[in-house]
Every structure is written in structure tokens, then in C-alpha cells.
Short mmCIF file of C-alpha atoms in Angstrom, two decimals:
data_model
loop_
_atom_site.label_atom_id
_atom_site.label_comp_id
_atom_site.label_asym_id
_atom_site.label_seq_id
_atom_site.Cartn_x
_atom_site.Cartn_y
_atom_site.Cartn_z
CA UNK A 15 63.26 112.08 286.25
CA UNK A 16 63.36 115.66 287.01
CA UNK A 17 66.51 118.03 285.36
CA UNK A 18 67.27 121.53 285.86
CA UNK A 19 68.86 123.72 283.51
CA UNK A 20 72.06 122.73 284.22
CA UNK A 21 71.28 119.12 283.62
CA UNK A 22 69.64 120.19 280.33
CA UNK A 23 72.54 122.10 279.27
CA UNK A 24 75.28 119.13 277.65
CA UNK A 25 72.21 117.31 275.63
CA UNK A 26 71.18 120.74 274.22
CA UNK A 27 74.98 121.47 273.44
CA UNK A 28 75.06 117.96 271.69
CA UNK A 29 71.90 119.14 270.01
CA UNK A 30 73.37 122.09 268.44
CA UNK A 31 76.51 120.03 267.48
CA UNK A 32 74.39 117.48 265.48
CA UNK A 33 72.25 120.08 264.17
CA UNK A 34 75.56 120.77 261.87
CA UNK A 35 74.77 117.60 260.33
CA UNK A 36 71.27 118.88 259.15
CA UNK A 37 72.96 119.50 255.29
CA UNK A 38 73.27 116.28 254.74
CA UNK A 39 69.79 115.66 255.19
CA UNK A 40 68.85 117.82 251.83
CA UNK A 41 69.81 117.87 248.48
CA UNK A 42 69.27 119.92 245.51
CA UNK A 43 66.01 119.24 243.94
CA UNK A 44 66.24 117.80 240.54
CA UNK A 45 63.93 117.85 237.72
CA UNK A 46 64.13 115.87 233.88
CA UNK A 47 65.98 117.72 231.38
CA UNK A 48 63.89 118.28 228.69
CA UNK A 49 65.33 120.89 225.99
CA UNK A 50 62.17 122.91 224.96
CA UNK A 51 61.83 124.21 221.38
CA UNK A 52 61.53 127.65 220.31
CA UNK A 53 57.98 127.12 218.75
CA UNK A 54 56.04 123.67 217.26
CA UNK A 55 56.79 122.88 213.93
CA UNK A 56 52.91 122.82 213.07
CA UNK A 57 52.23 126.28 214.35
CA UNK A 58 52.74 128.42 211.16
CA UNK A 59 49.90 128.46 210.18
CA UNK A 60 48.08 129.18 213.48
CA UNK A 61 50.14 132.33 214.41
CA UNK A 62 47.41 134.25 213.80
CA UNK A 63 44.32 132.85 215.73
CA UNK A 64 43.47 133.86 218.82
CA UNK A 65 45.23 132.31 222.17
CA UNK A 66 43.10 129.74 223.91
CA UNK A 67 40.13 131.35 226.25
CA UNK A 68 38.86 129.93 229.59
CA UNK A 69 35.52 129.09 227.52
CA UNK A 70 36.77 128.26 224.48
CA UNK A 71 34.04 125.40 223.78
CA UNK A 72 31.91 128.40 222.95
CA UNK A 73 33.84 128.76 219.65
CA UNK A 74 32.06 125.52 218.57
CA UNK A 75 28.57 127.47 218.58
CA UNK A 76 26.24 124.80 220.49
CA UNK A 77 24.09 126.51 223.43
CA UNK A 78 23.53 122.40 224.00
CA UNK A 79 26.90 121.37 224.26
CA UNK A 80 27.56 124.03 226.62
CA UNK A 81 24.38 122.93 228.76
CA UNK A 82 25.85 119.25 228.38
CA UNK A 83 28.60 120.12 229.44
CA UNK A 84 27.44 121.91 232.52
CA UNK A 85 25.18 118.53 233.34
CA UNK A 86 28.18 116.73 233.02
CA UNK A 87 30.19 118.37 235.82
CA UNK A 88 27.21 118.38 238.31
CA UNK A 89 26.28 114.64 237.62
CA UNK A 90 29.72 113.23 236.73
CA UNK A 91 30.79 109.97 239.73
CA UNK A 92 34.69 110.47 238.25
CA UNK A 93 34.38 114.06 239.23
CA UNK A 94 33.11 113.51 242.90
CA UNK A 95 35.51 110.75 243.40
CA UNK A 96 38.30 112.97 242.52
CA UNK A 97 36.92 115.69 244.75
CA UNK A 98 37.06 113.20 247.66
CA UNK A 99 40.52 112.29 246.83
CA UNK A 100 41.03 115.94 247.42
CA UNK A 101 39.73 115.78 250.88
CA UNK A 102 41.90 112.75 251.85
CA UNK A 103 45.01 114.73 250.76
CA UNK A 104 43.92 117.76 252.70
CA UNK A 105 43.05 115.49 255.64
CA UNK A 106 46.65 113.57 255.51
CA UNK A 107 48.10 117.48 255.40
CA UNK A 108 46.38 118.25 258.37
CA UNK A 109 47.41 115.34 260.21
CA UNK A 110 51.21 115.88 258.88
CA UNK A 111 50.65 119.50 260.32
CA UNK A 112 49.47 118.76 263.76
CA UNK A 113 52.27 116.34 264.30
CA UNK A 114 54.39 119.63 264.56
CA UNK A 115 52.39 120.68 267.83
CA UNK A 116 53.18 119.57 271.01
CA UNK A 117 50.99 116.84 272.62
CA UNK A 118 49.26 117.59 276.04
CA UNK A 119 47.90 114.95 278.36
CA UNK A 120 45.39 115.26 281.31
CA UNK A 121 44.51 113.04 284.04
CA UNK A 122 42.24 113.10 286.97
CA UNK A 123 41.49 109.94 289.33
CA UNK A 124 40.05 109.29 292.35
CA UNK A 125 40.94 105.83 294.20
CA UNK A 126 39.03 104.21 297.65
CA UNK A 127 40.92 101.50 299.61
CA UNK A 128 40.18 99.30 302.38
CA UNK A 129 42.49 96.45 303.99
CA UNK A 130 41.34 93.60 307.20
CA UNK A 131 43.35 90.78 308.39
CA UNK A 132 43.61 89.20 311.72
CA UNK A 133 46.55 90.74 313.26
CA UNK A 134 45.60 94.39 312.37
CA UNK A 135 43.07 96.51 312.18
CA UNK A 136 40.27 97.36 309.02
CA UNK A 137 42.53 100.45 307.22
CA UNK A 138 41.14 102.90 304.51
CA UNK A 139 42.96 104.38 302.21
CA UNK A 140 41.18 106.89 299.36
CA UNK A 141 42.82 109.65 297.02
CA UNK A 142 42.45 112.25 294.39
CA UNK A 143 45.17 113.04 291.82
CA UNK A 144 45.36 115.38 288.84
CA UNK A 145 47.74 115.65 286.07
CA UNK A 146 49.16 117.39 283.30
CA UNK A 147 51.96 116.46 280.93
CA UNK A 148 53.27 118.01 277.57
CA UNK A 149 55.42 116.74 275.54
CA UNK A 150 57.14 118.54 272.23
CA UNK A 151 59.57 116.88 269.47
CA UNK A 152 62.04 119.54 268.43
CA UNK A 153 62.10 119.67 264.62
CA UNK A 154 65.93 119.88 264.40
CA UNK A 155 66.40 118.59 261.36
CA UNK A 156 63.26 119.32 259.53
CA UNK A 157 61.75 115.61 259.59
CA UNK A 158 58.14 117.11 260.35
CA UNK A 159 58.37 120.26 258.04
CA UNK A 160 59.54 117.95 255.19
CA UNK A 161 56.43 115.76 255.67
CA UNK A 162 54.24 119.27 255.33
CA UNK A 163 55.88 119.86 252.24
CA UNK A 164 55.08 116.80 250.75
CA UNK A 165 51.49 116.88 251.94
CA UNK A 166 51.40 120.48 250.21
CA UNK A 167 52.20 118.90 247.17
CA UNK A 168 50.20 115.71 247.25
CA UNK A 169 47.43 118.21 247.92
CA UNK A 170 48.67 120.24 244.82
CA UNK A 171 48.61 117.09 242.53
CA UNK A 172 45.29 116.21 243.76
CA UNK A 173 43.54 119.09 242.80
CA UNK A 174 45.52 118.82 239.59
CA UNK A 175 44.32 115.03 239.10
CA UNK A 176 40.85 116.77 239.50
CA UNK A 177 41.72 119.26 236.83
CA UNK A 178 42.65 115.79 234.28
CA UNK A 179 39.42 114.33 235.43
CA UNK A 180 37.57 117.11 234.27
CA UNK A 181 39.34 117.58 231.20
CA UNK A 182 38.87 114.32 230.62
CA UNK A 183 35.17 114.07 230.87
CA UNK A 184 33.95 117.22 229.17
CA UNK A 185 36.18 116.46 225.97
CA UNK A 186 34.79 112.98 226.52
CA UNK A 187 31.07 114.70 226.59
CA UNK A 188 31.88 116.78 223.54
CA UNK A 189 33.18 113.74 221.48
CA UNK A 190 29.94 111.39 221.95
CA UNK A 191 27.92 114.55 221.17
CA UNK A 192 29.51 115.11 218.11
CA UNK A 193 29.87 111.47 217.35
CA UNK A 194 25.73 111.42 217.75
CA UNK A 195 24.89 114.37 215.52
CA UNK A 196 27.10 113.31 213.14
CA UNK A 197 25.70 110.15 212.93
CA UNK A 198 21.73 111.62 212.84
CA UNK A 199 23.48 113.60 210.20
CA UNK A 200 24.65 110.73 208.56
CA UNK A 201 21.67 108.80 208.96
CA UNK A 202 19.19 112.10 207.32
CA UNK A 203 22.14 111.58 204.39
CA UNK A 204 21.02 107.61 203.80
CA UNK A 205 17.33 108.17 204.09
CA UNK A 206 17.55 111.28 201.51
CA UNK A 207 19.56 108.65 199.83
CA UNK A 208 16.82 105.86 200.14
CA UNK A 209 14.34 108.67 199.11
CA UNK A 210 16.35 108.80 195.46
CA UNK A 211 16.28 105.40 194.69
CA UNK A 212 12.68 105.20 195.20
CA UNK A 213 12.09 108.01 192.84
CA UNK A 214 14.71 106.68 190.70
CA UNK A 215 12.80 103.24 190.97
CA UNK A 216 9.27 105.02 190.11
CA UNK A 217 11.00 106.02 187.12
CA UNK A 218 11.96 103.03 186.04
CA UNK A 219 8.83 101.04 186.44
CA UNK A 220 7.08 104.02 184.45
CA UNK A 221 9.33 103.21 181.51
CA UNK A 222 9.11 99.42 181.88
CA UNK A 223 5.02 100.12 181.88
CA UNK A 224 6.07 102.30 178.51
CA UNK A 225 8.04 99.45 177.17
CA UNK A 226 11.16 101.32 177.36
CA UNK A 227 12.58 99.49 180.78
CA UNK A 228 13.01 96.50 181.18
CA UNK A 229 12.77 93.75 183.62
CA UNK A 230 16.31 93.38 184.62
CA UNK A 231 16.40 97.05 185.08
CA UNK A 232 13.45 97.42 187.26
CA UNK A 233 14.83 94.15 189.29
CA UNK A 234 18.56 95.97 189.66
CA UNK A 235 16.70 99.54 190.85
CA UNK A 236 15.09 97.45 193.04
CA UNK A 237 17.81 96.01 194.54
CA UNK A 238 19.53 99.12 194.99
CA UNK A 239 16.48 100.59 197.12
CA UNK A 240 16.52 97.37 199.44
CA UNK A 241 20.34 98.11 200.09
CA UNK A 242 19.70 101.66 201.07
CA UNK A 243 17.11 100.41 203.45
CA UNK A 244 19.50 98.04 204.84
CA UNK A 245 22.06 100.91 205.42
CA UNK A 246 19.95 102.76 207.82
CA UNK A 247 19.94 99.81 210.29
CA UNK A 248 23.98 100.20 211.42
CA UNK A 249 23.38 103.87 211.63
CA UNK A 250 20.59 103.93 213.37
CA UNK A 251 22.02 101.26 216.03
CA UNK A 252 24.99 103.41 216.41
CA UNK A 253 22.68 106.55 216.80
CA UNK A 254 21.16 104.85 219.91
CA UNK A 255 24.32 103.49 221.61
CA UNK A 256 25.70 106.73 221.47
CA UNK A 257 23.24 108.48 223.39
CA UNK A 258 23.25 105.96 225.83
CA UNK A 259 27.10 106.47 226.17
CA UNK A 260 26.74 110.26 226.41
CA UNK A 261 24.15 109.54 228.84
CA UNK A 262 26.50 107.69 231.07
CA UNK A 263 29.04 110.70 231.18
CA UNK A 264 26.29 112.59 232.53
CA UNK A 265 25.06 110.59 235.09
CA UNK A 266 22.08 109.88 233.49
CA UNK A 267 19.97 106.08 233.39
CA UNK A 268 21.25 105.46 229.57
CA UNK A 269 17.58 103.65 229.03
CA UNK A 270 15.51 106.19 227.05
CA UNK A 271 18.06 109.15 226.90
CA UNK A 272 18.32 111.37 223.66
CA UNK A 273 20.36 114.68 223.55
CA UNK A 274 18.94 117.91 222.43
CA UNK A 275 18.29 117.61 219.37
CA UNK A 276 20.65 120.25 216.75
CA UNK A 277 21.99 120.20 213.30
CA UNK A 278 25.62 119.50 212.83
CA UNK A 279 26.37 121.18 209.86
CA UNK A 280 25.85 124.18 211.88
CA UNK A 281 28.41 123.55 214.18
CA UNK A 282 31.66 125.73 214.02
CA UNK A 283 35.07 124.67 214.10
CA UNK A 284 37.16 127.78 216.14
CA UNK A 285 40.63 128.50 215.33
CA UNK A 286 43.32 128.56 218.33
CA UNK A 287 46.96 129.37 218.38
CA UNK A 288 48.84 126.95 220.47
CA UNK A 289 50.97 129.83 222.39
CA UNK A 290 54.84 128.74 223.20
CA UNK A 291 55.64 124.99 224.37
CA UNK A 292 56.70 126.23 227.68
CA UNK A 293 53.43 127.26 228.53
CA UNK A 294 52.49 123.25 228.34
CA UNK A 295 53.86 122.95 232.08
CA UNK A 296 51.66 125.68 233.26
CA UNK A 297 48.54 124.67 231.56
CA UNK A 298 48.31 121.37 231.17
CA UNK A 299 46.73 119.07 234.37
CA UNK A 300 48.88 116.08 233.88
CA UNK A 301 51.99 117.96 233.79
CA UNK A 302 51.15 120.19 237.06
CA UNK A 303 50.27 117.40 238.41
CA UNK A 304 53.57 115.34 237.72
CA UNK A 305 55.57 118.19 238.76
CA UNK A 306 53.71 118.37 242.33
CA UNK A 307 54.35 114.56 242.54
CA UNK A 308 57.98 115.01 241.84
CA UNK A 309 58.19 117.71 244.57
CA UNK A 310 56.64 115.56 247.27
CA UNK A 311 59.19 112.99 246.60
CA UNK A 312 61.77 114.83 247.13
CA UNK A 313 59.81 116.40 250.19
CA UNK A 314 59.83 112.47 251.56
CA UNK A 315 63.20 111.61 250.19
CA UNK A 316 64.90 114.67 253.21
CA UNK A 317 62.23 112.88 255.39
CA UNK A 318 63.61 109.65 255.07
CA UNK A 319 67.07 110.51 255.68
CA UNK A 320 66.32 112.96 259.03
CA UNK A 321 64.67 109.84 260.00
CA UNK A 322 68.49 108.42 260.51
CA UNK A 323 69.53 111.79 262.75
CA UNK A 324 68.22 111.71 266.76
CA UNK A 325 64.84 112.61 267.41
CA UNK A 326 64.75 115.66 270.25
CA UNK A 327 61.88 115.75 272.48
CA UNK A 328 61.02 118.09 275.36
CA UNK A 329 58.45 117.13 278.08
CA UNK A 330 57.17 118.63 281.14
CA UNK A 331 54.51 117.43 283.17
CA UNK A 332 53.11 118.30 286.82
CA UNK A 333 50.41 116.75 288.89
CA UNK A 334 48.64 117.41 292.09
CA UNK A 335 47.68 114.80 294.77
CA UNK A 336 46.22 114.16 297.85
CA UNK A 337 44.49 111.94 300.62
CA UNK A 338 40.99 113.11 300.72
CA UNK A 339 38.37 111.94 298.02
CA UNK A 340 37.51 114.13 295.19
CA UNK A 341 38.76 116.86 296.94
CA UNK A 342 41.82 118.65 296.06
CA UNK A 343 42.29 120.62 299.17
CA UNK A 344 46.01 121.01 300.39
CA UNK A 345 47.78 118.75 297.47
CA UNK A 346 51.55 117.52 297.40
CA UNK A 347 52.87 119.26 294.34
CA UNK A 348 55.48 117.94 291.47
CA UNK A 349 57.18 119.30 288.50
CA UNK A 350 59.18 117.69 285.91
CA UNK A 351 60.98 118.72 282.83
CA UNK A 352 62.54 116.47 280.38
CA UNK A 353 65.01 116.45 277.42
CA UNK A 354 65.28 113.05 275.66
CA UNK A 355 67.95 112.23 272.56
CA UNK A 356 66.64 108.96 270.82
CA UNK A 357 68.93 107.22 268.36
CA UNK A 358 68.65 103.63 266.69
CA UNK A 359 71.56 101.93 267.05
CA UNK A 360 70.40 98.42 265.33
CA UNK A 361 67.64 98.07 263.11
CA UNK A 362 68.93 95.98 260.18
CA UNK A 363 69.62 98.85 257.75
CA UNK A 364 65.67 99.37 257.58
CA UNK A 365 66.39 103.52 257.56
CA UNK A 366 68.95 103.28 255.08
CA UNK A 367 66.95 101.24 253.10
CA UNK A 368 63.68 103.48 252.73
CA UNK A 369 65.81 105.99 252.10
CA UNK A 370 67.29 104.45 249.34
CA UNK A 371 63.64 103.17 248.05
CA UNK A 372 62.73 106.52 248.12
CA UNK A 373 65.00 107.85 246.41
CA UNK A 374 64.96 105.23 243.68
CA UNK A 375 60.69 106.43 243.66
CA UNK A 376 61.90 109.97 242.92
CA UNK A 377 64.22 108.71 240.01
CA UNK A 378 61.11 107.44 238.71
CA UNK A 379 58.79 110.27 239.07
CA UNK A 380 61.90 112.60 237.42
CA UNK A 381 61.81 109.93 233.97
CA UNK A 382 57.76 110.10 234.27
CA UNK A 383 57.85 113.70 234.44
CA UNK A 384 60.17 113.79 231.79
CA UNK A 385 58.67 111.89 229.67
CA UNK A 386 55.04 113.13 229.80
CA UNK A 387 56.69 116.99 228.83
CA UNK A 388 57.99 114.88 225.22
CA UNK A 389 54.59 113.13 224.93
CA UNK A 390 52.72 116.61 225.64
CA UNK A 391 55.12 118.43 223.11
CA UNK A 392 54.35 115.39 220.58
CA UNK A 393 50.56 115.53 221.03
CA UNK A 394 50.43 119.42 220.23
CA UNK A 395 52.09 118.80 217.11
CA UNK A 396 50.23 115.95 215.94
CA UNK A 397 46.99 117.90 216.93
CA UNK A 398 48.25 120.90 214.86
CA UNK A 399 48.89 119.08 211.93
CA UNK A 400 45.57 117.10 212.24
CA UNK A 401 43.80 120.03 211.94
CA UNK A 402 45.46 121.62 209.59
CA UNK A 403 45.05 118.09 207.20
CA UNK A 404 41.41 117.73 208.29
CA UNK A 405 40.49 121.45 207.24
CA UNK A 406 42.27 120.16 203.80
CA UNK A 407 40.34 117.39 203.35
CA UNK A 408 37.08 118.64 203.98
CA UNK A 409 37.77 121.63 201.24
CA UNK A 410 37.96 118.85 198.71
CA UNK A 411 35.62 116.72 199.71
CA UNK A 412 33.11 119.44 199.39
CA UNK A 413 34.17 119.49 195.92
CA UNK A 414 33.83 115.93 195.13
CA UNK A 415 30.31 116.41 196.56
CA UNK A 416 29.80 119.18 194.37
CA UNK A 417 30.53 117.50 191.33
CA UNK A 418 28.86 114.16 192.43
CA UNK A 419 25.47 115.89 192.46
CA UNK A 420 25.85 117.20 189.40
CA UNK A 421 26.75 113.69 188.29
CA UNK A 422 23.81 112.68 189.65
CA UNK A 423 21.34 115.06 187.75
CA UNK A 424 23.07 115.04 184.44
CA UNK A 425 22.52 111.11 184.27
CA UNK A 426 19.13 111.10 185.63
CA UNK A 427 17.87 113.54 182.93
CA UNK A 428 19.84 111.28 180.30
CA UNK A 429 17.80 108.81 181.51
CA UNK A 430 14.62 110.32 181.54
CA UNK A 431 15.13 111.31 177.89
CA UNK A 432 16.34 108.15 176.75
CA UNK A 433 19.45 108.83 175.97
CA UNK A 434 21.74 106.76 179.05
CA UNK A 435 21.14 104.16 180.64
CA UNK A 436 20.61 102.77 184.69
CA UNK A 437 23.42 101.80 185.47
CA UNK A 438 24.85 105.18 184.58
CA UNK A 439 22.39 106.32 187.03
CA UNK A 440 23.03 104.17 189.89
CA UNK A 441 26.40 104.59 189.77
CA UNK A 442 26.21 108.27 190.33
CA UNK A 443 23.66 107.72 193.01
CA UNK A 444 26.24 105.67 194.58
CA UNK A 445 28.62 107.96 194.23
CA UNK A 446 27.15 111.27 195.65
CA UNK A 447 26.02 108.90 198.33
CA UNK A 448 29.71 108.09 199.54
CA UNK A 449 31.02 111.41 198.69
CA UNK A 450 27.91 113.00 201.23
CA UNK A 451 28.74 110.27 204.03
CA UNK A 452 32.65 110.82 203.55
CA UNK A 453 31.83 114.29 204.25
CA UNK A 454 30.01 114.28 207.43
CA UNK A 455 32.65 112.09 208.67
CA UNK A 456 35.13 114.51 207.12
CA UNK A 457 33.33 117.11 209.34
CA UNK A 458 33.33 114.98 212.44
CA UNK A 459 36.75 114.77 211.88
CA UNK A 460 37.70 117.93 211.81
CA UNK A 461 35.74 118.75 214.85
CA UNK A 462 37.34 115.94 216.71
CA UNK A 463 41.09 116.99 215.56
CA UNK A 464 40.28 120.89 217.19
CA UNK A 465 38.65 119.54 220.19
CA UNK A 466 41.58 116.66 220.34
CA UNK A 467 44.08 119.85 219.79
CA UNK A 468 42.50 121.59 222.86
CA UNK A 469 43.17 118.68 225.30
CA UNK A 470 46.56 118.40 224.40
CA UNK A 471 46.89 122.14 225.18
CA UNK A 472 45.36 121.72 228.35
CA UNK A 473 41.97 122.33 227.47
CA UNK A 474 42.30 125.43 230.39
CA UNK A 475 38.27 124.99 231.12
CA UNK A 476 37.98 127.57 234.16
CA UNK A 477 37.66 127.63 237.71
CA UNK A 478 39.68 126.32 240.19
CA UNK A 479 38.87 123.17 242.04
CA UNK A 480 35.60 123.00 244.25
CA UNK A 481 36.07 124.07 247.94
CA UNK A 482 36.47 121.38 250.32
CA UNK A 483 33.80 121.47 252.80
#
């Protein structure tokens, strides 16, 4: 079919007149209402510490949990698949860009022929022809832009599930290191524990050989130095399955593997102020992320309903031909241009329908969204008072310890003097040995609730996404 401007002239006016229809292909974007407060009702008290830092797990004071953490990221499977989710969102952007470039077509054959029968004479017949065609959908109503946009932000969300990822594995890093030096802390507290009763016990069979002691006495201080030994057997299981868990966050074989060793009573616990709750939709991963999501569906929501307007196309296509083979030499010439309208007319309410499930996915993406800003807002809270209560509890614990070592030495010098009696003794050795344990896990705690506090924030742990290569 070959047109000339003329001919081109009514579908391009009928073109224009549709095109007046294109506002009914978009909408207003919406997003969840979600009134934000003022400030967290926790955050009193945190006014004055400093405002979360790109390398904030420095405040903690560990040169090896900042090397762990660095192993992490380089050996990390979660991480890598997350990058190559990346790179199929770039690719399906690329491919949702190109389709807004025309399409061009070459051809070149070459054809021999040859033809007998009775009644006529042997004919040969050969050829050459070359080709060219281009074709071009016009965009009118913003069908191909729209699926850009929403490969921009699946692209976005992407890099922002890479963010979570991240996030997600160094705090998980962090926790199983702190986990196993508190339990090697916990496990030095039960063998200094052990080491008492068996100095306790040495006392008491000195007095029994004195004919102060007596039998029952020995038998009970040896009963409490068999459940001390017994106590070291949980810990010390829970000591190696830990390190074989961190191990697996670094992409380490877990058979064999023990962190660096350090001592967990040196590690700090740093102070952070929590900022405003609007910032939450800035810093934190999941919520970018959500928000990118929401803004591709509407991106494929305009998509779906252009889908129901006429697709415009332009073509044009020449070729060259003639009788001689492989040779070009004095061609016949032809030119075409072309101007197509394409409608459905019937298709069983299929458009409408996708439109309609799309738009029903958005509605759930906008409740999602919504919903993860209240959960956010909820888990800052909770993490601010959790620290807050931890930092509490360890002040007093401290004290219990305190006085339960002083127990401690007051009834083993009664004892030595012969003035109390064992069970005085034991019992205070029990004593400072839960009010020792309850610390250290008082202390893990407390390190948990800050690091737990910095997740919910957004944990904000530098860089930007790797480069796709």
C-alpha cells in the first residue's frame, strides 16, 4: 500500500482528535495516609546524642566486628543474589526503553530459476533484491513512556531491596558476634565459678580432715562442684553453634570456624538520637523500596488503560530489484509509506479487565505501604524504649553483683573461722553466680536493643549500591 500526504492526512487528523482522550488515561497518583507525629514518644531522653553516622557500628568499639562485617559483604550469596536482581531490573528497563525506537528491517536475496516441458523451451529465470523497511509506533498516549516509568522504579526498588539485604545481614553478623562473645563471656563466668567451688570444696575437706566438717558437708560441696561442671556443657555447645552460624553469614565452611577472638565487656554501647519520624521514609530500605513499588504500579496502571486507546504506527520501507544475479546494476525502484490505526473491537473485556487487576494491585501496594510507615514508626519506639529499659537494668544489676560478691566473701570468711556454716556459703556462691550470668546477658541485651534500634532507623550503612557491570 503506498499513501501520500494527502492520504495520510484524515488518519493523522483522527489521531489528534483521539489524542484528546489521552486524560483519561492518567490519574492522580495516590499514596496511604499516614498522619506523622511531631516526635516519638521515647525520644526524650535521646535529644541529646548525636544523629546517626554512615559508620555508626564504629560506636560499638570492635576493629573485628568492623572486619566481620566487611567479610560479610564480600562473601555474603543474599547479597550477590540481590545484586543480580538488580541487573534483571536494569535489563527489563532497557528492553522497556528500546521498545520506544523504531524497528528497521533489512533484506537481501538472490534467487536462480530454471523451467523445461515439452511444448516450450528450457527458461531461466535468476534475481537479486534488496530491502529496507522501518517501522515506528507513535507514543500518543504514553503506553511506552509509562512502561519506562515503571521500569525506573522497579529498578529503584531493586537497589532498595539490595539496601534491606544488606541491612539485614550485617545486623544479622553483628548479633551472632555478640551472641558468641557473650556467651565465651558467659562461659569464663561458669568456669571462674567452677574454680570457687573447688576452692570452696578444698576447704571443706581440710576441716572434715580437722574434724570440724563433716561428711554430709563435704558430700553437698561436692555436689555443687559436679553441677558447675555440668553447666559448662550448654554453654560451651552454644559457643560452637554460634560460630558456625556467624560463619554461614560470611560465606565461610561453618566446620572449624572461630571469630577473632575479643573481650565483651569491652565493647561500647553508642548513643543515637532517632532524628524526626519523617525522616523514616528517606532512610529506611523497606520503605524506599515500597514507595518505588507503589510508583511503578501506578506507572502500569496508565499502561493498562492506553492499552484500550489505538495503537499509531508509521512505516516506510523501499527495496531495490533486478534480473541479473548478485548484481544490482540498473534496479526497479519502490517506496512506501504507511500510517496504520489498530483498535480491538472484541476481545472479551480482557483490557478492561487487567486494567482493573491492576488497579486493584496498586490498592494493595498503597495499604502495604501504609502499613509498613505504622510498623516502622512502632519499631522506633519500641527500640527507644528498649534501650532506655536495658541501660536501666544493667545499672542495677551491676549492683546486685556488687553486693553478691561481697556476700560471697563475708560468708566464706565466716566459714573459715567457724563461725557460719556451708550452706550459707553455697548459697552466696549461687547467688553471685546468677547475678554475674544475668549480667552478661543484661549486657548482651543492651547491645542487641541499640543495634535492634539502628535497624529500625534504617541502619544508613554507606554507599550506594554496587555498579552493574
Amino acid at each position: 500500500m503506498k499513501l501520500t500526504l494527502p492520504h495520510l492526512a484524515r488518519p493523522l487528523a483522527l489521531a489528534v482528535a483521539l489524542a484528546l482522550q489521552a486524560c483519561a488515561v492518567t490519574e492522580p497518583a495516590r499514596s496511604p495516609v499516614v498522619d506523622m507525629p511531631a516526635a516519638f514518644d521515647a525520644a526524650a531522653n535521646a535529644d541529646a546524642a548525636p544523629q546517626i553516622t554512615s559508620d555508626w557500628w564504629k560506636g560499638f568499639g570492635s576493629p573485628s566486628l568492623e572486619q566481620l562485617l566487611g567479610e560479610a559483604q564480600a562473601g555474603s550469596a543474599d547479597l550477590r543474589i540481590a545484586v543480580e536482581r538488580m541487573r534483571q531490573a536494569d535489563i527489563a528497563l532497557q528492553q522497556a526503553g528500546i521498545s520506544r525506537l523504531p524497528a528497521v528491517n533489512g533484506s537481501l536475496g538472490a534467487s536462480v530459476g530454471r523451467s523445461d516441458g515439452p511444448a516450450v523451451a528450457s527458461t531461466s529465470r535468476e534475481s537479486t533484491s534488496a530491502g529496507l523497511s522501518i517501522s515506528y509506533e507513535v507514543d500518543l498516549w504514553g503506553r511506552l513512556a509509562a512502561g519506562v516509568r515503571a521500569g525506573e522504579a522497579s529498578l529503584l526498588a531493586s537497589q532498595e531491596d539490595w539496601k534491606t539485604a544488606r541491612l539485614t545481614l550485617l545486623t544479622g553478623v553483628a548479633n551472632n558476634y555478640f551472641l558468641w562473645l557473650n556467651t565465651a563471656e558467659r562461659l569464663r563466668i561458669a568456669r571462674e565459678n567452677l574454680a570457687i567451688a573447688e576452692r570452696v570444696l578444698g576447704i571443706v575437706e581440710a576441716r572434715q580432715r580437722n574434724g570440724v566438717a563433716t561428711a554430709l558437708e563435704v558430700s553437698q560441696q561436692r555436689t555443687a562442684v559436679l553441677s558447675q561442671r555440668t553447666a559448662l556443657v550448654p554453654l560451651e555447645l552454644q559457643l560452637r553453634q554460634t560460630a558456625s552460624a556467624l560463619a554461614l553469614l560470611l560465606g565461610r565452611v561453618p566446620q572449624g570456624y572461630e571469630p577473632a577472638a575479643g573481650e565483651f565487656s569491652a565493647l561500647r554501647v553508642p548513643a543515637v538520637s532517632p532524628g524526626l519520624p519523617s525522616s523514616l521514609l528517606t532512610r529506611r530500605p523497606d520503605l524506599s523500596a515500597a514507595e518505588a513499588q507503589l510508583a511503578a504500579a501506578d506507572a502500569n496502571v496508565e499502561a493498562a488503560r492506553a492499552a484500550l486507546l489505538p495503537s499509531v504506527s508509521l512505516s516506510a520501507s523501499g527495496s531495490l530489484g533486478t534480473s541479473a544475479l548478485l548484481s544490482l546494476a540498473d534496479p526497479t525502484r519502490s517506496v512506501s509509506l504507511g500510517l496504520s490505526l489498530a483498535q480491538a473491537i472484541f476481545d472479551g473485556g480482557r483490557r478492561r479487565l487487567q486494567i482493573d487487576t491492576t488497579e486493584s494491585q496498586r490498592v494493595v501496594l498503597i495499604e502495604n505501604y501504609g502499613k509498613a510507615i505504622r510498623t516502622a514508626l512502632k519499631e522506633v519506639d519500641d527500640g527507644l524504649d528498649n534501650v532506655q529499659r536495658s541501660e536501666r537494668q544493667e545499672a542495677l544489676q551491676r549492683e546486685v553483683v556488687v553486693q553478691a560478691r561481697r556476700s560471697l566473701q563475708l560468708a566464706e570468711l565466716r566459714y573459715r573461722e567457724g563461725s557460719g556454716d556451708l550452706l550459707s556459703v553455697l548459697d552466696a556462691q549461687r547467688t553471685l553466680f546468677s547475678a554475674l550470668d544475668a549480667l552478661a546477658t543484661q549486657n548482651l541485651a543492651r547491645l542487641n536493643a541499640a543495634l535492634d534500634l539502628y535497624k529500625a532507623l534504617g541502619g544508613d550503612w554507606a554507599g550506594p549500591p554496587p555498579p552493574l557491570s
